[in-house]
Structures are given as C-alpha cells and as structure tokens.
Coordinates of C-alpha atoms and ligand atoms in Angstrom, one line a residue:
Chain A
X1 CA -104.3 -79.3 -45.0
X2 CA -101.5 -76.3 -46.4
X3 CA -102.3 -72.3 -46.3
X4 CA -102.7 -70.2 -49.5
X5 CA -100.6 -67.4 -48.0
X6 CA -101.2 -64.8 -50.6
X7 CA -104.5 -65.0 -50.2
X8 CA -104.4 -64.4 -46.6
X9 CA -102.0 -61.6 -47.2
X10 CA -104.3 -60.3 -48.8
X11 CA -107.3 -60.1 -46.3
X12 CA -104.9 -57.8 -44.4
X13 CA -104.7 -54.0 -45.8
X14 CA -102.2 -52.8 -43.9
X15 CA -99.7 -54.9 -45.1
X16 CA -100.4 -53.5 -48.4
X17 CA -98.4 -50.3 -47.0
X18 CA -94.4 -49.3 -47.9
X19 CA -92.9 -47.8 -45.4
X20 CA -89.6 -45.4 -47.4
X21 CA -90.7 -46.8 -50.2
X22 CA -89.8 -50.6 -49.1
X23 CA -92.5 -53.2 -48.3
X24 CA -94.1 -53.1 -44.8
X25 CA -92.0 -56.6 -43.0
X26 CA -94.1 -55.8 -40.1
X27 CA -92.5 -58.6 -37.5
X28 CA -94.1 -57.6 -33.8
X29 CA -97.1 -59.2 -33.8
X30 CA -95.8 -60.1 -30.0
X31 CA -96.7 -56.5 -29.6
X32 CA -99.8 -55.9 -31.2
X33 CA -101.4 -58.3 -34.6
X34 CA -102.4 -55.9 -37.9
X35 CA -106.4 -56.5 -38.6
X36 CA -108.0 -58.6 -41.0
X37 CA -110.9 -56.7 -43.1
X38 CA -113.2 -59.3 -41.7
X39 CA -112.7 -57.3 -38.5
X40 CA -113.1 -53.9 -39.9
X41 CA -116.4 -54.7 -42.0
X42 CA -117.9 -56.5 -39.0
X43 CA -116.8 -53.4 -36.6
X44 CA -117.9 -51.6 -39.5
X45 CA -121.6 -53.0 -40.2
X46 CA -121.6 -52.4 -36.2
X47 CA -121.8 -48.6 -36.7
X48 CA -123.6 -47.9 -39.5
X49 CA -126.7 -50.4 -39.3
X50 CA -126.9 -51.7 -36.1
X51 CA -125.3 -48.9 -33.5
X52 CA -127.7 -48.8 -30.2
X53 CA -126.5 -49.8 -26.1
X54 CA -126.7 -53.3 -25.6
X55 CA -128.9 -55.0 -22.1
X56 CA -131.3 -51.5 -22.5
X57 CA -133.5 -50.8 -25.7
X58 CA -136.6 -52.9 -26.7
X59 CA -136.8 -51.6 -30.3
X60 CA -135.2 -53.7 -33.1
X61 CA -131.7 -52.1 -33.5
X62 CA -131.5 -52.2 -29.7
X63 CA -131.8 -56.3 -29.9
X64 CA -129.6 -56.5 -33.0
X65 CA -126.5 -54.8 -30.6
X66 CA -127.5 -56.8 -28.1
X67 CA -127.7 -60.4 -29.6
X68 CA -124.7 -59.2 -32.0
X69 CA -122.7 -58.7 -28.4
X70 CA -123.5 -61.9 -27.3
X71 CA -122.9 -63.9 -29.6
X72 CA -119.4 -62.6 -30.0
X73 CA -119.1 -63.3 -26.5
X74 CA -120.2 -67.1 -27.1
X75 CA -117.9 -67.5 -29.9
X76 CA -115.0 -66.2 -27.8
X77 CA -115.4 -68.4 -25.1
X78 CA -116.3 -71.4 -27.6
X79 CA -113.1 -70.3 -29.5
X80 CA -110.4 -70.6 -26.4
X81 CA -112.5 -74.3 -25.5
X82 CA -114.7 -72.7 -22.3
X83 CA -118.3 -74.7 -22.2
X84 CA -119.6 -71.9 -21.0
X85 CA -120.3 -68.1 -22.5
X86 CA -121.2 -66.8 -19.4
X87 CA -118.2 -68.1 -17.6
X88 CA -116.1 -65.2 -20.6
X89 CA -115.9 -61.6 -18.5
X90 CA -115.2 -58.8 -21.3
X91 CA -112.5 -56.7 -20.1
X92 CA -110.5 -53.9 -21.9
X93 CA -106.8 -56.3 -22.2
X94 CA -105.3 -59.3 -20.5
X95 CA -104.1 -56.5 -17.9
X96 CA -107.9 -55.2 -16.3
X97 CA -108.3 -58.9 -16.5
X98 CA -105.9 -59.4 -14.9
X99 CA -106.3 -56.5 -12.2
X100 CA -109.9 -57.6 -11.6
X101 CA -108.9 -61.0 -10.1
X102 CA -106.2 -59.7 -8.3
X103 CA -109.4 -56.6 -7.4
X104 CA -112.0 -59.1 -6.4
X105 CA -110.9 -62.4 -5.8
X106 CA -107.8 -61.3 -4.4
X107 CA -109.3 -58.9 -2.2
X108 CA -111.8 -61.5 -1.1
X109 CA -109.2 -64.5 -0.8
X110 CA -105.7 -63.3 0.0
X111 CA -104.5 -61.6 3.4
X112 CA -101.2 -60.9 5.1
X113 CA -98.4 -63.5 4.8
X114 CA -100.3 -65.6 1.7
X115 CA -98.6 -66.6 -1.6
X116 CA -99.1 -65.7 -4.4
X117 CA -96.0 -67.6 -7.1
X118 CA -95.2 -65.4 -10.0
X119 CA -92.6 -66.4 -12.6
X120 CA -89.4 -64.6 -13.3
X121 CA -90.3 -64.5 -17.2
X122 CA -93.8 -62.8 -16.4
X123 CA -95.1 -59.1 -18.3
X124 CA -95.6 -56.3 -15.5
X125 CA -99.4 -56.9 -16.1
X126 CA -98.6 -60.3 -13.7
X127 CA -96.4 -58.6 -11.7
X128 CA -97.7 -54.9 -10.4
X129 CA -101.1 -56.3 -9.9
X130 CA -100.0 -58.4 -6.9
X131 CA -97.2 -56.1 -5.9
X132 CA -100.2 -54.1 -5.5
X133 CA -101.8 -56.2 -3.4
X134 CA -99.0 -57.0 -1.3
X135 CA -98.0 -53.6 -0.4
X136 CA -101.9 -53.5 0.2
X137 CA -102.8 -56.8 1.9
X138 CA -98.9 -58.0 2.9
X139 CA -99.0 -61.1 0.1
X140 CA -96.2 -62.8 0.0
X141 CA -94.9 -63.3 -3.9
X142 CA -92.7 -66.1 -4.9
X143 CA -90.3 -66.2 -7.8
X144 CA -90.5 -69.6 -10.1
X145 CA -86.7 -68.8 -11.6
X146 CA -85.3 -69.6 -15.1
X147 CA -82.5 -72.0 -16.2
X148 CA -79.9 -71.0 -18.4
X149 CA -81.8 -72.5 -21.6
X150 CA -84.5 -70.4 -20.6
X151 CA -87.2 -72.0 -19.6
X152 CA -88.8 -72.1 -16.1
X153 CA -86.9 -73.6 -13.4
X154 CA -89.1 -76.4 -12.5
X155 CA -87.0 -77.8 -10.2
X156 CA -88.2 -76.4 -6.8
X157 CA -91.5 -76.4 -8.4
X158 CA -93.9 -78.0 -5.1
X159 CA -91.0 -75.8 -1.6
X160 CA -92.4 -72.5 -4.4
X161 CA -95.8 -73.6 -3.8
X162 CA -95.6 -75.0 -0.9
X163 CA -99.1 -73.3 0.8
X164 CA -99.3 -70.7 -2.3
X165 CA -102.7 -69.8 -2.8
X166 CA -102.3 -68.7 -6.5
X167 CA -100.1 -69.7 -9.2
X168 CA -100.2 -66.8 -11.8
X169 CA -98.5 -67.6 -14.7
X170 CA -97.7 -66.8 -18.5
X171 CA -98.2 -70.2 -21.2
X172 CA -96.0 -68.3 -23.4
X173 CA -93.1 -65.7 -22.2
X174 CA -92.8 -62.3 -24.7
X175 CA -90.1 -62.1 -24.5
X176 CA -88.0 -65.5 -24.6
X177 CA -91.4 -66.9 -26.6
X178 CA -90.7 -70.0 -24.5
X179 CA -93.7 -72.3 -23.7
X180 CA -94.6 -72.4 -20.5
X181 CA -95.4 -76.5 -19.9
X182 CA -98.3 -76.1 -17.9
X183 CA -100.4 -79.8 -17.6
X184 CA -96.9 -79.8 -14.6
X185 CA -97.4 -76.3 -13.3
X186 CA -100.6 -76.9 -13.0
X187 CA -100.5 -80.4 -11.8
X188 CA -98.0 -79.0 -9.4
X189 CA -100.4 -76.2 -8.1
X190 CA -103.5 -78.5 -7.6
X191 CA -101.6 -80.9 -5.3
X192 CA -100.0 -77.7 -3.4
X193 CA -104.0 -76.5 -2.5
X194 CA -103.3 -73.2 -5.3
X195 CA -105.5 -71.6 -7.7
X196 CA -104.0 -71.0 -11.1
X197 CA -104.3 -68.2 -13.6
X198 CA -102.7 -67.9 -17.0
X199 CA -102.1 -65.6 -18.8
X200 CA -102.3 -66.9 -22.1
X201 CA -101.8 -63.3 -24.2
X202 CA -99.4 -64.9 -26.3
X203 CA -101.1 -68.1 -26.5
X204 CA -104.1 -68.0 -28.3
X205 CA -103.5 -66.0 -31.4
X206 CA -100.7 -68.3 -32.1
X207 CA -101.9 -72.0 -30.5
X208 CA -104.8 -73.9 -30.4
X209 CA -106.3 -73.3 -26.5
X210 CA -108.8 -75.5 -24.6
X211 CA -109.1 -73.5 -21.3
X212 CA -110.5 -76.7 -19.9
X213 CA -108.0 -78.7 -21.0
X214 CA -105.4 -76.8 -19.0
X215 CA -107.6 -77.2 -16.2
X216 CA -106.8 -73.4 -15.0
X217 CA -109.0 -71.1 -13.0
X218 CA -108.2 -68.1 -14.6
X219 CA -107.5 -67.3 -18.5
X220 CA -106.5 -63.7 -19.0
X221 CA -105.9 -62.7 -22.3
X222 CA -106.1 -59.5 -25.1
X223 CA -108.2 -59.0 -27.9
X224 CA -106.1 -56.7 -29.9
X225 CA -102.7 -59.5 -30.3
X226 CA -105.2 -62.4 -32.1
X227 CA -106.1 -60.2 -34.7
X228 CA -109.1 -59.0 -33.1
X229 CA -109.5 -54.5 -32.3
X230 CA -107.3 -52.7 -28.9
X231 CA -110.2 -51.5 -26.7
X232 CA -111.4 -55.6 -26.1
X233 CA -110.0 -58.2 -24.2
X234 CA -111.6 -60.9 -21.8
X235 CA -111.3 -62.6 -18.8
X236 CA -112.0 -67.1 -18.5
X237 CA -112.8 -68.4 -15.2
X238 CA -114.5 -70.9 -13.6
X239 CA -118.4 -70.3 -13.0
X240 CA -117.8 -71.0 -9.1
X241 CA -115.7 -69.2 -8.6
X242 CA -116.9 -65.9 -10.5
X243 CA -120.4 -66.6 -8.7
X244 CA -118.7 -65.9 -5.1
X245 CA -116.4 -62.8 -6.4
X246 CA -117.0 -59.8 -5.0
X247 CA -118.1 -57.2 -8.3
X248 CA -115.6 -55.3 -9.7
X249 CA -117.0 -51.8 -10.8
X250 CA -120.0 -50.6 -9.6
X251 CA -122.1 -48.4 -12.3
X252 CA -125.1 -49.7 -14.7
X253 CA -125.5 -53.3 -16.1
X254 CA -123.6 -54.9 -13.2
X255 CA -127.0 -54.5 -11.4
X256 CA -130.1 -56.5 -11.2
X257 CA -131.6 -53.6 -8.3
X258 CA -130.7 -50.5 -6.5
X259 CA -132.1 -49.3 -4.1
X260 CA -132.0 -45.9 -2.0
X261 CA -129.9 -48.2 0.5
X262 CA -127.9 -50.6 -1.4
X263 CA -127.9 -52.3 -4.3
X264 CA -128.6 -56.6 -5.7
X265 CA -125.6 -56.9 -8.3
X266 CA -126.3 -58.7 -11.6
X267 CA -125.6 -62.7 -13.2
X268 CA -122.0 -63.3 -13.7
X269 CA -120.6 -62.1 -16.2
X270 CA -122.8 -59.2 -16.7
X271 CA -121.7 -58.4 -12.8
X272 CA -118.7 -57.4 -13.7
X273 CA -119.2 -55.6 -16.2
X274 CA -119.7 -51.6 -15.2
X275 CA -120.7 -49.8 -18.2
X276 CA -121.4 -49.4 -21.3
X277 CA -118.6 -51.9 -22.7
X278 CA -116.6 -52.3 -25.9
X279 CA -119.5 -52.7 -28.1
X280 CA -117.8 -52.8 -31.3
X281 CA -114.5 -54.1 -30.2
X282 CA -116.5 -57.2 -28.9
X283 CA -117.9 -57.6 -31.8
X284 CA -114.5 -56.6 -34.1
X285 CA -113.5 -60.1 -31.4
X286 CA -115.8 -61.3 -32.4
X287 CA -115.0 -61.6 -35.7
X288 CA -111.4 -62.2 -35.4
X289 CA -112.2 -65.4 -33.5
X290 CA -114.5 -66.5 -36.5
X291 CA -110.7 -65.9 -39.0
X292 CA -108.2 -67.7 -36.3
X293 CA -111.2 -70.5 -36.4
X294 CA -111.6 -70.4 -41.3
X295 CA -108.1 -69.8 -41.1
X296 CA -107.6 -72.8 -38.5
X297 CA -105.4 -72.8 -35.4
X298 CA -103.3 -76.1 -36.0
X299 CA -102.3 -74.8 -39.6
X300 CA -101.9 -71.0 -38.3
X301 CA -99.3 -73.2 -35.5
X302 CA -97.6 -75.7 -38.0
X303 CA -97.1 -72.1 -40.6
X304 CA -95.5 -70.1 -37.5
X305 CA -93.2 -73.0 -35.9
X306 CA -91.9 -73.2 -39.4
X307 CA -90.8 -69.3 -40.0
X308 CA -89.4 -69.8 -36.1
X309 CA -87.7 -72.8 -37.1
X310 CA -86.4 -70.5 -40.1
X311 CA -85.4 -66.8 -38.6
X312 CA -83.4 -69.2 -36.0
X313 CA -81.5 -70.8 -38.7
X314 CA -81.5 -68.0 -40.4
X315 CA -79.7 -65.3 -37.5
X316 CA -78.0 -68.0 -36.1
X317 CA -76.3 -69.3 -39.5
X318 CA -75.5 -65.5 -40.9
X319 CA -74.4 -64.4 -37.3
X320 CA -72.8 -67.1 -34.9
X321 CA -71.3 -65.7 -32.3
X322 CA -72.5 -61.9 -33.2
X323 CA -76.1 -62.6 -32.6
X324 CA -77.3 -63.9 -28.7
X325 CA -81.2 -65.4 -29.2
X326 CA -82.7 -64.9 -25.4
X327 CA -84.9 -68.0 -25.6
X328 CA -84.7 -71.4 -26.7
X329 CA -82.9 -71.8 -29.0
X330 CA -84.6 -74.1 -31.3
X331 CA -88.2 -73.9 -32.3
X332 CA -88.9 -76.7 -29.8
X333 CA -91.5 -76.3 -27.0
X334 CA -91.8 -71.8 -27.8
X335 CA -93.6 -69.9 -29.6
X336 CA -92.6 -66.9 -32.7
X337 CA -91.6 -64.7 -30.5
X338 CA -87.3 -64.2 -30.8
X339 CA -85.5 -61.8 -28.9
X340 CA -82.0 -60.8 -29.4
X341 CA -78.8 -58.9 -29.4
X342 CA -77.1 -58.1 -31.6
X343 CA -72.5 -57.1 -32.6
X344 CA -73.1 -54.8 -29.0
X345 CA -75.6 -52.5 -31.1
X346 CA -78.7 -51.4 -29.1
X347 CA -81.5 -52.3 -29.7
X348 CA -82.9 -48.9 -30.5
X349 CA -80.4 -48.2 -32.5
X350 CA -80.7 -51.6 -34.7
X351 CA -84.6 -51.3 -34.3
X352 CA -83.8 -47.7 -36.3
X353 CA -82.1 -48.8 -38.5
X354 CA -83.8 -51.9 -39.5
X355 CA -87.3 -48.9 -40.1
X356 CA -85.9 -47.7 -42.5
X357 CA -86.1 -50.4 -45.0
X358 CA -89.6 -51.1 -43.7
X359 CA -88.8 -53.6 -41.3
X360 CA -90.5 -53.2 -37.7
X361 CA -89.1 -55.0 -34.8
X362 CA -89.6 -54.1 -30.9
X363 CA -86.8 -52.9 -29.3
X364 CA -86.7 -52.2 -25.1
X365 CA -87.5 -54.5 -22.1
X366 CA -90.9 -56.0 -23.3
X367 CA -92.9 -55.2 -20.2
X368 CA -90.5 -57.7 -18.2
X369 CA -87.7 -56.0 -16.0
X370 CA -87.7 -58.6 -13.9
X371 CA -86.7 -60.6 -16.3
X372 CA -84.2 -58.3 -18.2
X373 CA -82.3 -58.0 -14.8
X374 CA -82.5 -61.4 -14.7
X375 CA -81.1 -62.1 -18.6
X376 CA -78.5 -59.1 -17.0
X377 CA -79.6 -57.1 -20.4
X378 CA -81.2 -53.1 -20.4
X379 CA -83.5 -54.0 -23.7
X380 CA -83.4 -56.5 -26.3
X381 CA -84.5 -56.3 -30.1
X382 CA -87.8 -59.0 -30.2
X383 CA -89.3 -60.7 -34.3
X384 CA -92.3 -62.1 -34.1
X385 CA -94.1 -63.6 -35.9
X386 CA -97.7 -64.6 -36.9
X387 CA -100.0 -66.7 -39.8
X388 CA -98.9 -63.5 -42.5
X389 CA -95.8 -63.4 -42.4
X390 CA -93.5 -65.1 -44.8
X391 CA -90.1 -66.3 -45.4
X392 CA -89.2 -63.2 -47.4
X393 CA -89.7 -61.6 -44.1
X394 CA -87.1 -63.0 -42.0
X395 CA -84.6 -62.7 -45.1
X396 CA -85.4 -59.4 -44.8
X397 CA -84.6 -59.0 -41.7
X398 CA -81.2 -60.9 -41.8
X399 CA -80.4 -59.1 -44.7
X400 CA -81.6 -55.2 -42.7
X401 CA -79.3 -56.7 -39.8
X402 CA -76.4 -56.8 -42.4
X403 CA -77.1 -53.2 -42.9
X404 CA -77.0 -52.6 -39.3
X405 CA -73.5 -54.1 -39.0
X406 CA -72.5 -52.1 -41.4
X407 CA -73.8 -48.9 -40.4
X408 CA -72.4 -49.1 -36.6
X409 CA -69.4 -50.5 -38.7
X410 CA -68.4 -47.5 -39.9
Chain B
X1 CA -87.3 -38.3 -45.4
X2 CA -84.8 -38.2 -42.7
X3 CA -81.7 -40.3 -43.7
X4 CA -79.9 -42.2 -41.0
X5 CA -76.8 -40.3 -41.3
X6 CA -78.6 -37.4 -40.0
X7 CA -79.4 -39.3 -36.8
X8 CA -75.9 -40.9 -36.5
X9 CA -73.4 -38.7 -36.7
X10 CA -69.6 -39.3 -36.6
X11 CA -69.5 -37.5 -33.5
X12 CA -72.2 -39.4 -31.7
X13 CA -71.0 -42.7 -32.6
X14 CA -67.6 -41.8 -31.2
X15 CA -69.0 -40.8 -27.8
X16 CA -71.1 -43.9 -28.2
X17 CA -68.4 -45.5 -28.5
X18 CA -65.6 -44.4 -26.0
X19 CA -67.7 -42.5 -23.9
X20 CA -65.9 -39.2 -22.1
X21 CA -66.3 -39.0 -18.4
X22 CA -67.5 -42.6 -17.6
X23 CA -67.6 -43.8 -14.1
X24 CA -67.9 -42.6 -10.4
X25 CA -67.1 -40.1 -7.7
X26 CA -68.4 -40.7 -3.2
X27 CA -71.4 -39.1 -2.3
X28 CA -71.3 -37.5 -0.6
X29 CA -69.5 -34.6 -0.8
X30 CA -70.6 -35.4 -4.9
X31 CA -74.8 -35.0 -5.9
X32 CA -76.4 -38.2 -7.6
X33 CA -78.8 -38.6 -9.5
X34 CA -80.0 -41.2 -12.0
X35 CA -83.1 -41.0 -15.1
X36 CA -84.8 -43.8 -16.4
X37 CA -86.8 -43.6 -19.4
X38 CA -89.3 -45.7 -18.8
X39 CA -90.0 -46.6 -22.4
X40 CA -86.9 -48.0 -23.8
X41 CA -85.5 -48.7 -19.9
X42 CA -82.1 -46.9 -21.0
X43 CA -81.0 -45.5 -17.7
X44 CA -78.5 -42.3 -16.7
X45 CA -76.5 -42.0 -13.7
X46 CA -74.7 -38.8 -12.7
X47 CA -72.2 -37.5 -10.0
X48 CA -70.9 -33.6 -9.5
X49 CA -68.3 -31.7 -7.9
X50 CA -69.6 -28.4 -7.2
X51 CA -67.7 -26.5 -5.0
X52 CA -68.0 -23.3 -3.2
X53 CA -68.5 -21.0 -5.9
X54 CA -70.6 -23.2 -7.5
X55 CA -68.4 -24.3 -10.7
X56 CA -69.2 -27.6 -11.6
X57 CA -64.7 -29.6 -10.8
X58 CA -65.8 -32.7 -11.2
X59 CA -68.6 -34.9 -13.0
X60 CA -68.8 -38.6 -13.9
X61 CA -71.4 -40.8 -15.9
X62 CA -72.5 -44.3 -15.4
X63 CA -76.0 -46.2 -17.1
X64 CA -77.1 -47.7 -20.1
X65 CA -79.0 -47.1 -23.1
X66 CA -79.3 -45.9 -26.8
X67 CA -76.0 -45.0 -29.1
X68 CA -78.7 -41.5 -28.4
X69 CA -78.6 -41.8 -25.1
X70 CA -75.3 -42.2 -23.6
X71 CA -73.4 -40.0 -26.8
X72 CA -76.2 -37.2 -25.7
X73 CA -74.8 -38.1 -22.2
X74 CA -70.8 -37.7 -23.1
X75 CA -71.6 -35.3 -24.5
X76 CA -73.4 -33.2 -21.9
X77 CA -70.8 -34.1 -19.4
X78 CA -67.7 -32.7 -21.7
X79 CA -69.9 -29.6 -21.9
X80 CA -71.0 -28.8 -18.3
X81 CA -67.2 -29.6 -16.9
X82 CA -65.8 -26.6 -15.2
X83 CA -68.4 -24.4 -16.3
X84 CA -70.6 -22.9 -13.3
X85 CA -73.8 -24.3 -12.2
X86 CA -75.8 -20.8 -13.5
X87 CA -73.8 -21.8 -17.5
X88 CA -75.2 -25.3 -17.3
X89 CA -78.7 -23.4 -16.5
X90 CA -77.9 -21.7 -19.9
X91 CA -76.7 -25.0 -21.7
X92 CA -79.8 -27.3 -20.3
X93 CA -82.0 -24.2 -21.6
X94 CA -80.2 -24.0 -24.8
X95 CA -80.3 -27.2 -25.4
X96 CA -83.8 -28.6 -24.5
X97 CA -84.7 -25.9 -27.0
X98 CA -82.4 -27.0 -30.1
X99 CA -84.9 -30.2 -29.2
X100 CA -88.3 -28.0 -29.0
X101 CA -87.5 -25.8 -32.2
X102 CA -87.1 -28.0 -34.8
X103 CA -90.0 -30.2 -33.3
X104 CA -91.8 -27.3 -33.1
X105 CA -91.0 -26.4 -37.3
X106 CA -91.9 -29.8 -38.0
X107 CA -94.9 -29.7 -36.9
X108 CA -95.1 -26.8 -39.0
X109 CA -95.0 -23.7 -36.5
X110 CA -91.8 -21.3 -36.7
X111 CA -89.2 -21.5 -34.1
X112 CA -90.7 -19.2 -31.1
X113 CA -88.8 -16.0 -30.3
X114 CA -87.7 -17.2 -26.9
X115 CA -86.1 -20.4 -28.3
X116 CA -84.4 -18.5 -30.2
X117 CA -83.2 -16.6 -27.4
X118 CA -82.1 -19.7 -25.6
X119 CA -79.7 -20.8 -28.1
X120 CA -78.7 -17.3 -29.1
X121 CA -74.9 -17.0 -27.2
X122 CA -74.9 -20.3 -25.6
X123 CA -71.9 -22.2 -27.9
X124 CA -73.0 -25.7 -28.1
X125 CA -70.1 -26.6 -30.4
X126 CA -69.9 -30.6 -30.5
X127 CA -73.9 -30.7 -29.1
X128 CA -75.6 -29.8 -32.6
X129 CA -75.0 -32.9 -34.1
X130 CA -77.4 -34.2 -31.5
X131 CA -80.1 -31.9 -33.9
X132 CA -80.7 -34.4 -36.1
X133 CA -82.4 -36.2 -33.4
X134 CA -86.0 -34.3 -33.6
X135 CA -86.3 -35.0 -37.2
X136 CA -86.9 -38.8 -35.5
X137 CA -89.5 -37.4 -32.7
X138 CA -89.1 -41.1 -30.3
X139 CA -85.4 -40.3 -30.4
X140 CA -86.3 -36.8 -28.7
X141 CA -86.2 -38.8 -25.4
X142 CA -83.2 -40.7 -25.4
X143 CA -80.9 -37.5 -26.4
X144 CA -82.6 -35.4 -23.5
X145 CA -82.6 -38.4 -20.8
X146 CA -79.3 -37.0 -19.7
X147 CA -80.3 -32.8 -19.3
X148 CA -83.2 -33.6 -17.6
X149 CA -81.0 -35.4 -15.3
X150 CA -78.7 -32.7 -14.6
X151 CA -81.4 -30.5 -13.7
X152 CA -82.9 -33.0 -11.2
X153 CA -79.4 -32.2 -9.8
X154 CA -79.2 -29.0 -10.0
X155 CA -83.1 -28.8 -9.1
X156 CA -82.0 -30.8 -6.2
X157 CA -79.0 -28.7 -4.3
X158 CA -81.0 -25.4 -5.1
X159 CA -83.6 -26.9 -2.6
X160 CA -80.6 -28.3 0.0
Ligands
PLP501 C1 -97.4 -61.8 -21.7 C2 -97.9 -60.9 -22.3 N1 -99.5 -60.7 -20.7 C3 -99.4 -59.1 -20.6 C4 -100.0 -58.8 -21.9 C5 -100.2 -57.0 -21.8 O1 -101.2 -56.9 -22.6 P1 -102.6 -55.5 -22.9 O2 -101.0 -54.9 -23.5 O3 -103.0 -55.6 -23.9 O4 -103.2 -55.5 -21.6 C6 -99.3 -58.4 -22.9 C7 -98.7 -58.1 -24.1 O5 -97.8 -57.1 -24.3 C8 -98.2 -59.8 -23.0 O6 -97.5 -60.0 -24.0

C-alpha cells in the first residue's frame, strides 16, 4: 500500500507555518513530533463536551470522561501489542516511566552490589535514574560499549550480563539512529536471569512494535514523540511485576481504602497513578495511536526508511569528507535520526544558519553525554524524519547546508 | 528579522577561528574554573594569574563550543589580560548589561538607567560586536558563558 503524502501533510496544521517567510522544514521529530488535527480535536472535544474528573463521579459527564480516558489506555495498550490494557500505566513521559521502575521495582529488588547493565548509547533518562539508585543503594552499573560502526558491541554480552539483575536498553538510539537487536539482547538477559527494560521512545513512533514479542519486562515511551501531546507517557510492564511492585507516588486514586492507621492499594494500573491524571492528554494519545494505526505502521516504517536512505545518500554525495555521519552509514538496521558534524562548523552554528531557511534541526548533545564522550565530540546536528516529511525536505536540508558552508567560508 | 550577519560579525568569526590566549596555566598559582552550558554542552575553562596588586597578569582559555561561546571567550581573555580585578569586574558588568539592555528592548521595554550606567565609561571595544547576539535570545547564554565563569573565579578568589 502506498500513502498519500499530501493528504497526510494536510492533517498537520503546524506544517503550514512559514519561518522567516520560508516553508517550514521540520526535521526534528526525534525531539518531538508535530500533531495531527485529530489529536488536537480529541483534546478539544474532551474539554468542550466531556470535562469532568475521572473515576470519581456517577453523573453522565464523569462517566463519559472516565470511559474516554480508559478507552485511550486500552487503545494505546493494543497499539503496542499488550494483551491486557491494565498492564499500561500512564505517566507524564518516558523519563517518569523509567524513574517509576527505578523507584519501585529498583528499591524493592536491588541492593548493594547488584548489577544494572546499560549501554553507551542511552539517553540520560535511562542513565540518571540508575545512577541515583547507585548513589543511594550501591548498585553497580555496567556499560555495553559501541563498535566503530555505531552498533552495540555484543561480543562480551554474556560476561557483561553475568549476575546482572536488569538490562536497561534503548530500542533505537536517538542520536545514532541505530536500531538494537532486542531479540539477541533479551535472550542474553534471560539466560543471565536479568529483567529487561526497553526505552522504546524512538521505536514506537516509527516501527510496528509488539512488546510481548520483544519479551521485555518493562517498556517506557512518551506520547509527544508519537503524534500525541506532551504531558503523557506510559510504562508497560508484565502484570505479575506490576502486582508485586510497591506504589510510586501516594495520594488519591492509587488507594482502595485509607484509615488513620494506614492505607490499602488500588489495583494495577491505578495504584501507580496517584492524583488526577493528564486526562485530555491521555485522550489525545488515544487519538494519536488511532491516527498512526490508520496510516499503518508498516507504511510509516517504509516511507521513513526511504527518506533515511535518500538523506544518507544525498548528504554523503553532496559533501563527501566534509560531513561525518555518526551512526550506521546505510538505512540498514537504523531509524530516521541522522546525526552529523559538518565542515568543522559547530552544530549550533549550523542550526542557526539552517533556521534562516526554515529548516529545524536539533543541535547539541541530545541528552546523551556519555555517548558524546565516547564519540569524542561535544555536540552534533541531528535531522530526524517522520511520516509527514518529504524528499523535498531532505533537499532543503542539503541546500541549507550548502548555504552554511558558503557563509562560514567567507 | 535580524540577519545572520548581525550575529556572525567578521571579528567574531576571526576570534572563533584563531582564538587568543588558548592554553593552560599551572594551578596553583593560577586560579581556574570550568563553565558548562548544560543545554548545549558548551564548555569553557579559564586560567588566571593574578599578582599581589590584584592585576590579571596572564590568562589562558580552553574548552569547546559554538562560534559565539568560543569567540566570546577569546575576546574576553584579550580584554581582561593586563587589567586589574576591579576593572575586570567593571567589564563583566558592562558586558552583561550590553546583553540585557537589548533583551529588555526586545521585550518592548527601555534600557534601565542602571544598565546604561554600567556601560557608560567602560570601553568594550571589539566586544561590542557581540551585541548582535541579543537579537537571537537562545544564543545569549553562549555569549555569557565565559563571563559567568570569570565571575566564578573572581568570587572564589575573593572568598579565599
Ligand atoms: C531514547 C529516548 N529516551 C528517553 C527520552 C526522554 O523522553 P521524555 O523527555 O519525553 O521523557 C527521549 C527523548 O528525547 C529519547 O529520545
């Protein structure tokens, strides 16, 4: 099946914006995606016709709000292949999801000398919560290194996982674009008796995902990178784990009963959802997964792969040795995030010149400073594509880089 | 709409390409501090030799970052070398005022008398080329990084 790109683009009101009088070329979807009208409408509709708190009232509005909220959970769970909607806990974002695991499961299960294995390509969101646990609990962090072709070096994987309690790994690097071999990683973790947390932030918006087929224990992701709003994310975990984990925050919603001498917990997943949740945002996320499903994740993956292939070709053929691409050099086994250093011009300066032409690329360390240190660079520029990007967007990027080159050569 | 030429003035690119006073000084006797811009990862390292009379006899700079942060570091070093600590502090105040005057003008306000006063009488020289930065608000932090790091050194030496 092929897609109607013009029709898809027309669904994103923001893409009509001009920047400095130029057509907007938004190639920073790995940071956050733009939102289709249906997501904006779903949130608006909730506020204009259904707004009431959830799980509290018996009146019509409250019931409608609750069912819209819970239906969003069920659709989101189904979208990632979860069999049981109650295995999906709503959080603010992937960062909160990972912190939830560290603070609840981690506190319950990890002690002095226990090992958590990370990789050199993790986002700070999947590093710092474990470092905090390390500082407080004395857990040990081991790192899976990367190879010179920007993939995980799995040659010593069994030794690294030996005696480990948890492997926490990204499914796709937000800097390198590398898609990790989860099948191999999960199998290795299983035979070492370690649990597996997958940071799926960069996969869920771009590829068909089935968390059950992954065989992971915990999966974290953010709504805003997958056409949904900010302020909503999720943690999926196997039910038996969620049942055993202690609660995260305390308050309303997460309790069954409270007396002066204590409380009893609500069921999974609500025991992890203290306080009034981000109702409109959850509903927006539900609309986002509906939108992604309607376009079809296979179609999305195919289009983005074509864009990535084209971008890698164009960038290398236009600039040769003047550009260094940090990540797999072909579209094989990688996603659509393309990081690069250009002509020894600092990433900020590139980004500034590109902005003049309405081209939005990310510049900086991409919240992956340990990786930047391994790469030996302080910052890179990163273009990242989504379903609404076109081949002309890639051409505009290349053209703007030509302009940057001329500008800084003066 | 401010143009790129407002930001990337020739003198700025010159300092970026050929930074002045690059290097290190042995600590002690040199005072040293490192500054980071956590948003973008820019780094500045400063080494300062201060004599008994409170004059900056030598300065060396290191670090990595964008043209604005590195040019500002280089220009700052050149401006501060040979000055007294009191003069260096005046320069810091004047430079930061230069950055904020334009910020407040952008927001539709007027430069306050206090910031006008901070600049009056201080010769900023080449540093004035950096005033284009304020038209690009996200880059102001790049320009002020070296100056905040210098403030850090001077404050630490005061309290020592
Ligand atoms: C791989 C990866 N993990 C985690 C995050 C954190 O996402 P959030 O800031 O939405 O919590 C990001 C977002 O930049 C990411 O790319």
